[in-house]
mmCIF file of C-alpha atoms in Angstrom:
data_model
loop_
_atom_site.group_PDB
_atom_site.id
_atom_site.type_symbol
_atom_site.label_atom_id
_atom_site.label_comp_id
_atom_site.label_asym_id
_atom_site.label_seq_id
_atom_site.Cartn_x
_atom_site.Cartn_y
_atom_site.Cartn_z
ATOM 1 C CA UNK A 1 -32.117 -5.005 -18.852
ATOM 2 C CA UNK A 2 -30.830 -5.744 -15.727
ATOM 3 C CA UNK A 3 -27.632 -5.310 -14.052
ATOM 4 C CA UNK A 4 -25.865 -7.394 -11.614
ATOM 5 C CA UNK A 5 -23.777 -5.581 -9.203
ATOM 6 C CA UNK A 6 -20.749 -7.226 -8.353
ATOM 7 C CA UNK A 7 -20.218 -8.412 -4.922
ATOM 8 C CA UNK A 8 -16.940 -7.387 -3.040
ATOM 9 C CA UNK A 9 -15.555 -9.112 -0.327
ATOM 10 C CA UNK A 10 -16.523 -9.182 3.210
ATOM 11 C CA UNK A 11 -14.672 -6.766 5.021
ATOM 12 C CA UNK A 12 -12.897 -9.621 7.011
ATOM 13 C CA UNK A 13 -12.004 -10.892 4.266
ATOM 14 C CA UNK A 14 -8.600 -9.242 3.656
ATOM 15 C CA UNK A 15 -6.061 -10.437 0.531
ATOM 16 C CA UNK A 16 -3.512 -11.329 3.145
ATOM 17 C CA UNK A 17 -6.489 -13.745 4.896
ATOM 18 C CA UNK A 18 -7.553 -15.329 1.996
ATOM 19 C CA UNK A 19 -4.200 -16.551 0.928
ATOM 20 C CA UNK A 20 -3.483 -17.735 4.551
ATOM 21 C CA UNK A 21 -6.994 -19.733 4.171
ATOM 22 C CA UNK A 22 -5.733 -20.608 0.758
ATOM 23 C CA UNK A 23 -2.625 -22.222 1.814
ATOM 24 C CA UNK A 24 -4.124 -24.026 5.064
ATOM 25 C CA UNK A 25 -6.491 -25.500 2.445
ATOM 26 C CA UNK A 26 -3.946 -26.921 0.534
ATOM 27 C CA UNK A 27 -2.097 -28.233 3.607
ATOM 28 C CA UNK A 28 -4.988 -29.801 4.611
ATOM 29 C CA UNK A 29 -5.706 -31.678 1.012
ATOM 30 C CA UNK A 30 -1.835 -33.094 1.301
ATOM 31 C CA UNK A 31 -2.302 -33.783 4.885
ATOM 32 C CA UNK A 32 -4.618 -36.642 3.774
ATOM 33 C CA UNK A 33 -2.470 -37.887 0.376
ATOM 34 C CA UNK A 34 0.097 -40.363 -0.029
ATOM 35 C CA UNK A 35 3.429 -39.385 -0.861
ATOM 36 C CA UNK A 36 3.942 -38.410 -4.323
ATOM 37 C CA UNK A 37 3.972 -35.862 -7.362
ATOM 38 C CA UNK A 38 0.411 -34.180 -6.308
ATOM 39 C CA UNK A 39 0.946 -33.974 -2.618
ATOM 40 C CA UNK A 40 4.216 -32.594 -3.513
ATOM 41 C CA UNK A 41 2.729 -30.097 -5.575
ATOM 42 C CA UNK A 42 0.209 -29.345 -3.232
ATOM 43 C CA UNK A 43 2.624 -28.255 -0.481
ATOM 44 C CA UNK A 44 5.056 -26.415 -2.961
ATOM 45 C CA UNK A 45 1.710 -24.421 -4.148
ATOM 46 C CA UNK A 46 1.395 -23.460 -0.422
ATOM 47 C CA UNK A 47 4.744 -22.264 0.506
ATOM 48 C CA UNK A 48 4.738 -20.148 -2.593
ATOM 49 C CA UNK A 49 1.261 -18.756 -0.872
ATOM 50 C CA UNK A 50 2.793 -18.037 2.023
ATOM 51 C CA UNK A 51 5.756 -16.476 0.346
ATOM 52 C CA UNK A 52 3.114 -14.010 -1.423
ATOM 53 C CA UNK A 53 1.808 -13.052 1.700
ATOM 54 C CA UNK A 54 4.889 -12.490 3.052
ATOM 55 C CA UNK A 55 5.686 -10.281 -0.149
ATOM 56 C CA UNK A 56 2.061 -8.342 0.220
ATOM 57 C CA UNK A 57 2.910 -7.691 3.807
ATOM 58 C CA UNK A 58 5.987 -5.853 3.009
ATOM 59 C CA UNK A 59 4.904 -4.246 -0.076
ATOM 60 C CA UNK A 60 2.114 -3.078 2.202
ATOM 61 C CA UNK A 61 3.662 -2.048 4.626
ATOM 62 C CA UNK A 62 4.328 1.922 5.900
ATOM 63 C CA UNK A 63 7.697 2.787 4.434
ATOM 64 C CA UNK A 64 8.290 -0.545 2.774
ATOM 65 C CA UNK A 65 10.925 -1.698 5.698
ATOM 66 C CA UNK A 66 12.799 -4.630 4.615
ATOM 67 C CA UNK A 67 11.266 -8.183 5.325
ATOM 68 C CA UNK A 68 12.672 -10.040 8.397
#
C-alpha cells in the first residue's frame, strides 16, 4: 500500500499571497465581461478577498493593533 504525502505550499506562497492572487484573478475575469449579474459578482467576490486579507493581516499581526 502506498501512501501519498501531501504536498504543502511553496514557501512563497503565503495565505495572505494567495488571496491577493485570488482576487487579481477575479479582477482580471470581470475586466474582460460585460456589465451585468456575473461581473458584478465577480468584483463583489474580490473585495470580500481583499477584506479577508485585510482581516488575516490584523488577526496576524503582533499585539493585534487595530486595523487602519
Amino acid at each position: 500500500m502506498k501512501i501519498l504525502a501531501r504536498r504543502s505550499p511553496e514557501p512563497s506562497s503565503t495565505f495572505e499571497y494567495r488571496l491577493a492572487q485570488e482576487a487579481l484573478n477575479l479582477r482580471q475575469q470581470a475586466k474582460g465581461m460585460p456589465a451585468g449579474i456575473r461581473r458584478t459578482e465577480l468584483l463583489r467576490k474580490a473585495g470580500q478577498i481583499d477584506a479577508a486579507g485585510e482581516v488575516n493581516k490584523w488577526l496576524t499581526s503582533p499585539g493585534l493593533l487595530a486595523p487602519r
